[in-house]
Amino acid sequence: MKTKTSLSALIAVILIVAQTSAQGKSLYERLGGVYSIATVVDEFIETLLVNDVLNANPNIKEARDRVPKAGLKFQVTALVCEVTGGPIKYTGRPMKESHQHLDITGTQWNAMAGDFKKVLDKFNVPEKEQNELFEIVGTTKNDIVKFPDK
Ligand code: HEM
C-alpha cells in the first residue's frame, strides 16, 4: 500500500516536472518574481513622476499629487505579477476606469513607453522578456489612451 502511494507520488512529481520543462517558466518566474517586479515598478514610477511630457498634462499632475505613490506602486506591481502568470491577484480598478479622467494622449503614452524601456534596460531585463512585457502592456493601450492622435 505504502509502495503504491509512493509510486503514485513519484509519477505525479515526474509529470509536473515534465510539464514545467515542456511549457517553460512563466514570465513572472523569468522576471524573478515579486521582489524583482516590485523593484522595477518602484524605479519605473519614480521615473514617470519626473517626466515633463507627462507632468505637462494637468490631469495627470493632479492625480499624482492626490494619489499616494506607494499605493500606485503596490497596485501596478500586483497587476504585473498577475498578468505575467504569478500567484498575486490585482484588486484595483479596470484600466479604463482608472485612466479615463486623465485624458492621456498618444504622445504621453510614448513618453511612458520610453521610460519603461529605459528602466528595463537599467535592470538588464533580457530582450525576450522585455518584448513579452511590452506586448502585455500594449493590450491596455486602447483603454488608457483617450487621444491616440494627439
Ligand atoms: C501614459 C501612461 C500612463 C499614465 C500617465 C498613468 C498614470 C496613472 C495615474 C495618474 C493613476 C492614478 C489615477 C487616479 O487614481 O486618479 C494611475 C493608476 C493606475 N495605473 Fe496608470 N498610467 C499610465 C499607464 C499605465 C499602464 C500601461 C499600466 C499597466 C499596464 C497602468 C497601471 C495602473 C494601475 C494598476 C493603476 C491603479 C488603479 C487603481 O488603483 O484603481 N498605468 N495611472
mmCIF file of C-alpha atoms and ligand atoms in Angstrom:
data_model
loop_
_atom_site.group_PDB
_atom_site.id
_atom_site.type_symbol
_atom_site.label_atom_id
_atom_site.label_comp_id
_atom_site.label_asym_id
_atom_site.label_seq_id
_atom_site.Cartn_x
_atom_site.Cartn_y
_atom_site.Cartn_z
ATOM 1 C CA MET A 1 0.000 0.000 0.000
ATOM 2 C CA LYS A 2 2.757 2.386 1.042
ATOM 3 C CA THR A 3 4.853 1.473 -2.021
ATOM 4 C CA LYS A 4 1.873 2.065 -4.279
ATOM 5 C CA THR A 5 1.294 5.522 -2.752
ATOM 6 C CA SER A 6 4.978 6.446 -3.075
ATOM 7 C CA LEU A 7 4.987 5.316 -6.692
ATOM 8 C CA SER A 8 1.924 7.422 -7.483
ATOM 9 C CA ALA A 9 3.532 10.407 -5.790
ATOM 10 C CA LEU A 10 6.731 9.883 -7.781
ATOM 11 C CA ILE A 11 4.817 9.640 -11.060
ATOM 12 C CA ALA A 12 2.908 12.822 -10.181
ATOM 13 C CA VAL A 13 6.176 14.672 -9.486
ATOM 14 C CA ILE A 14 7.707 13.428 -12.749
ATOM 15 C CA LEU A 15 4.614 14.582 -14.656
ATOM 16 C CA ILE A 16 4.731 18.055 -13.092
ATOM 17 C CA VAL A 17 8.468 18.406 -13.809
ATOM 18 C CA ALA A 18 7.997 17.204 -17.395
ATOM 19 C CA GLN A 19 5.091 19.606 -17.911
ATOM 20 C CA THR A 20 7.001 22.586 -16.461
ATOM 21 C CA SER A 21 10.047 21.991 -18.645
ATOM 22 C CA ALA A 22 7.830 21.486 -21.712
ATOM 23 C CA GLN A 23 5.917 24.701 -21.131
ATOM 24 C CA GLY A 24 8.915 26.649 -19.843
ATOM 25 C CA LYS A 25 8.879 29.038 -16.936
ATOM 26 C CA SER A 26 6.215 31.702 -16.694
ATOM 27 C CA LEU A 27 7.194 35.290 -17.499
ATOM 28 C CA TYR A 28 6.638 36.032 -13.798
ATOM 29 C CA GLU A 29 9.285 33.468 -12.855
ATOM 30 C CA ARG A 30 11.692 34.598 -15.568
ATOM 31 C CA LEU A 31 11.438 38.181 -14.333
ATOM 32 C CA GLY A 32 12.492 36.960 -10.905
ATOM 33 C CA GLY A 33 9.155 37.004 -9.070
ATOM 34 C CA VAL A 34 7.509 39.637 -6.907
ATOM 35 C CA TYR A 35 10.655 41.179 -5.389
ATOM 36 C CA SER A 36 12.247 41.854 -8.776
ATOM 37 C CA ILE A 37 8.983 43.067 -10.284
ATOM 38 C CA ALA A 38 8.366 45.405 -7.317
ATOM 39 C CA THR A 39 11.909 46.791 -7.665
ATOM 40 C CA VAL A 40 11.444 47.551 -11.356
ATOM 41 C CA VAL A 41 7.984 49.089 -10.768
ATOM 42 C CA ASP A 42 9.397 51.246 -7.958
ATOM 43 C CA GLU A 43 12.042 52.714 -10.272
ATOM 44 C CA PHE A 44 9.556 52.980 -13.150
ATOM 45 C CA ILE A 45 7.044 55.044 -11.150
ATOM 46 C CA GLU A 46 9.815 57.275 -9.759
ATOM 47 C CA THR A 47 10.994 57.913 -13.334
ATOM 48 C CA LEU A 48 7.462 58.678 -14.562
ATOM 49 C CA LEU A 49 6.921 61.150 -11.741
ATOM 50 C CA VAL A 50 9.641 63.434 -13.106
ATOM 51 C CA ASN A 51 8.740 63.015 -16.779
ATOM 52 C CA ASP A 52 8.000 66.530 -18.086
ATOM 53 C CA VAL A 53 5.869 65.271 -21.005
ATOM 54 C CA LEU A 54 3.510 63.583 -18.527
ATOM 55 C CA ASN A 55 3.572 66.402 -15.990
ATOM 56 C CA ALA A 56 2.539 68.879 -18.684
ATOM 57 C CA ASN A 57 -0.892 67.191 -18.591
ATOM 58 C CA PRO A 58 -2.688 68.890 -15.662
ATOM 59 C CA ASN A 59 -4.981 65.882 -15.068
ATOM 60 C CA ILE A 60 -2.023 63.533 -14.676
ATOM 61 C CA LYS A 61 -0.286 66.051 -12.421
ATOM 62 C CA GLU A 62 -3.425 66.446 -10.272
ATOM 63 C CA ALA A 63 -3.867 62.673 -9.874
ATOM 64 C CA ARG A 64 -0.219 62.238 -8.961
ATOM 65 C CA ASP A 65 -0.414 64.890 -6.271
ATOM 66 C CA ARG A 66 -3.567 63.228 -4.920
ATOM 67 C CA VAL A 67 -2.730 59.505 -5.140
ATOM 68 C CA PRO A 68 -0.009 58.232 -2.752
ATOM 69 C CA LYS A 69 2.789 56.837 -4.916
ATOM 70 C CA ALA A 70 3.363 53.867 -2.586
ATOM 71 C CA GLY A 71 -0.206 52.739 -3.281
ATOM 72 C CA LEU A 72 0.235 53.175 -7.025
ATOM 73 C CA LYS A 73 3.438 51.124 -6.929
ATOM 74 C CA PHE A 74 1.610 48.411 -4.995
ATOM 75 C CA GLN A 75 -1.271 48.282 -7.493
ATOM 76 C CA VAL A 76 0.966 48.267 -10.566
ATOM 77 C CA THR A 77 3.178 45.567 -9.012
ATOM 78 C CA ALA A 78 0.146 43.377 -8.292
ATOM 79 C CA LEU A 79 -1.159 43.865 -11.832
ATOM 80 C CA VAL A 80 2.181 42.996 -13.436
ATOM 81 C CA CYS A 81 2.516 39.924 -11.197
ATOM 82 C CA GLU A 82 -0.938 38.724 -12.207
ATOM 83 C CA VAL A 83 -0.665 39.288 -15.956
ATOM 84 C CA THR A 84 2.752 37.610 -16.134
ATOM 85 C CA GLY A 85 1.405 34.423 -14.571
ATOM 86 C CA GLY A 86 2.292 34.983 -10.918
ATOM 87 C CA PRO A 87 0.250 33.956 -7.885
ATOM 88 C CA ILE A 88 -0.675 37.517 -6.811
ATOM 89 C CA LYS A 89 -4.083 38.921 -7.710
ATOM 90 C CA TYR A 90 -4.734 42.511 -8.790
ATOM 91 C CA THR A 91 -7.722 44.004 -6.960
ATOM 92 C CA GLY A 92 -7.665 47.578 -8.307
ATOM 93 C CA ARG A 93 -9.968 49.164 -10.846
ATOM 94 C CA PRO A 94 -10.018 48.229 -14.545
ATOM 95 C CA MET A 95 -7.598 50.269 -16.717
ATOM 96 C CA LYS A 96 -10.321 52.301 -18.466
ATOM 97 C CA GLU A 97 -11.910 53.345 -15.198
ATOM 98 C CA SER A 98 -8.628 54.354 -13.573
ATOM 99 C CA HIS A 99 -7.254 56.347 -16.530
ATOM 100 C CA GLN A 100 -10.236 57.823 -18.391
ATOM 101 C CA HIS A 101 -10.242 61.114 -16.456
ATOM 102 C CA LEU A 102 -6.539 61.644 -17.222
ATOM 103 C CA ASP A 103 -7.092 62.460 -20.935
ATOM 104 C CA ILE A 104 -3.882 60.628 -21.906
ATOM 105 C CA THR A 105 -2.582 61.295 -25.452
ATOM 106 C CA GLY A 106 -0.563 59.083 -27.808
ATOM 107 C CA THR A 107 2.476 61.305 -27.184
ATOM 108 C CA GLN A 108 2.141 60.782 -23.434
ATOM 109 C CA TRP A 109 1.781 57.014 -23.933
ATOM 110 C CA ASN A 110 5.025 57.041 -25.959
ATOM 111 C CA ALA A 111 6.754 59.012 -23.201
ATOM 112 C CA MET A 112 5.660 56.353 -20.697
ATOM 113 C CA ALA A 113 6.837 53.539 -23.011
ATOM 114 C CA GLY A 114 10.238 55.251 -23.384
ATOM 115 C CA ASP A 115 10.693 55.380 -19.600
ATOM 116 C CA PHE A 116 9.583 51.756 -19.317
ATOM 117 C CA LYS A 117 12.264 50.657 -21.793
ATOM 118 C CA LYS A 118 14.897 52.769 -20.020
ATOM 119 C CA VAL A 119 14.135 51.163 -16.658
ATOM 120 C CA LEU A 120 14.015 47.610 -18.055
ATOM 121 C CA ASP A 121 17.421 48.210 -19.671
ATOM 122 C CA LYS A 122 18.782 49.591 -16.411
ATOM 123 C CA PHE A 123 17.831 46.348 -14.641
ATOM 124 C CA ASN A 124 19.195 44.230 -17.520
ATOM 125 C CA VAL A 125 15.853 42.599 -18.294
ATOM 126 C CA PRO A 126 16.606 40.455 -21.373
ATOM 127 C CA GLU A 127 15.175 41.388 -24.792
ATOM 128 C CA LYS A 128 12.821 38.380 -24.917
ATOM 129 C CA GLU A 129 11.220 39.192 -21.566
ATOM 130 C CA GLN A 130 11.053 42.915 -22.459
ATOM 131 C CA ASN A 131 9.191 42.091 -25.675
ATOM 132 C CA GLU A 132 6.731 39.854 -23.862
ATOM 133 C CA LEU A 133 6.104 42.588 -21.284
ATOM 134 C CA PHE A 134 5.643 45.280 -23.952
ATOM 135 C CA GLU A 135 3.135 43.047 -25.695
ATOM 136 C CA ILE A 136 1.106 42.625 -22.497
ATOM 137 C CA VAL A 137 1.283 46.339 -21.626
ATOM 138 C CA GLY A 138 0.295 47.169 -25.222
ATOM 139 C CA THR A 139 -3.021 45.368 -24.764
ATOM 140 C CA THR A 140 -4.057 48.073 -22.256
ATOM 141 C CA LYS A 141 -3.363 50.986 -24.639
ATOM 142 C CA ASN A 142 -6.908 51.310 -26.023
ATOM 143 C CA ASP A 143 -8.293 51.557 -22.504
ATOM 144 C CA ILE A 144 -5.668 54.006 -21.269
ATOM 145 C CA VAL A 145 -5.149 56.405 -24.184
ATOM 146 C CA LYS A 146 -8.070 58.747 -24.895
ATOM 147 C CA PHE A 147 -6.483 60.804 -27.700
ATOM 148 C CA PRO A 148 -4.242 58.460 -29.741
ATOM 149 C CA ASP A 149 -3.591 61.067 -32.476
ATOM 150 C CA LYS A 150 -2.553 63.882 -30.173
HETATM 151 C C1 HEM B 1 0.885 57.284 -20.154
HETATM 152 C C2 HEM B 1 0.584 56.216 -19.475
HETATM 153 C C3 HEM B 1 0.081 56.220 -18.049
HETATM 154 C C4 HEM B 1 -0.106 57.255 -17.176
HETATM 155 C C5 HEM B 1 0.191 58.732 -17.388
HETATM 156 C C6 HEM B 1 -0.662 56.695 -15.958
HETATM 157 C C7 HEM B 1 -0.981 57.420 -14.827
HETATM 158 C C8 HEM B 1 -1.733 56.938 -13.778
HETATM 159 C C9 HEM B 1 -2.278 57.717 -12.696
HETATM 160 C C10 HEM B 1 -2.076 59.227 -12.528
HETATM 161 C C11 HEM B 1 -3.000 56.893 -11.912
HETATM 162 C C12 HEM B 1 -3.847 57.287 -10.675
HETATM 163 C C13 HEM B 1 -5.212 57.667 -11.188
HETATM 164 C C14 HEM B 1 -6.220 58.026 -10.111
HETATM 165 O O1 HEM B 1 -6.388 57.246 -9.164
HETATM 166 O O2 HEM B 1 -6.846 59.082 -10.238
HETATM 167 C C15 HEM B 1 -2.870 55.559 -12.463
HETATM 168 C C16 HEM B 1 -3.401 54.422 -11.919
HETATM 169 C C17 HEM B 1 -3.026 53.151 -12.278
HETATM 170 N N1 HEM B 1 -2.303 52.807 -13.392
HETATM 171 FE FE1 HEM B 1 -1.575 54.065 -14.768
HETATM 172 N N2 HEM B 1 -0.789 55.355 -16.118
HETATM 173 C C18 HEM B 1 -0.338 55.013 -17.362
HETATM 174 C C19 HEM B 1 -0.267 53.751 -17.905
HETATM 175 C C20 HEM B 1 -0.451 52.598 -17.184
HETATM 176 C C21 HEM B 1 -0.145 51.268 -17.648
HETATM 177 C C22 HEM B 1 0.448 50.937 -19.025
HETATM 178 C C23 HEM B 1 -0.473 50.412 -16.640
HETATM 179 C C24 HEM B 1 -0.338 48.928 -16.570
HETATM 180 C C25 HEM B 1 -0.442 48.127 -17.588
HETATM 181 C C26 HEM B 1 -1.006 51.208 -15.558
HETATM 182 C C27 HEM B 1 -1.474 50.711 -14.368
HETATM 183 C C28 HEM B 1 -2.135 51.453 -13.408
HETATM 184 C C29 HEM B 1 -2.768 50.878 -12.235
HETATM 185 C C30 HEM B 1 -2.790 49.414 -11.846
HETATM 186 C C31 HEM B 1 -3.344 51.945 -11.525
HETATM 187 C C32 HEM B 1 -4.128 51.853 -10.203
HETATM 188 C C33 HEM B 1 -5.603 51.700 -10.486
HETATM 189 C C34 HEM B 1 -6.453 51.586 -9.233
HETATM 190 O O3 HEM B 1 -5.940 51.557 -8.129
HETATM 191 O O4 HEM B 1 -7.656 51.510 -9.356
HETATM 192 N N3 HEM B 1 -0.988 52.514 -15.917
HETATM 193 N N4 HEM B 1 -2.104 55.626 -13.591
#
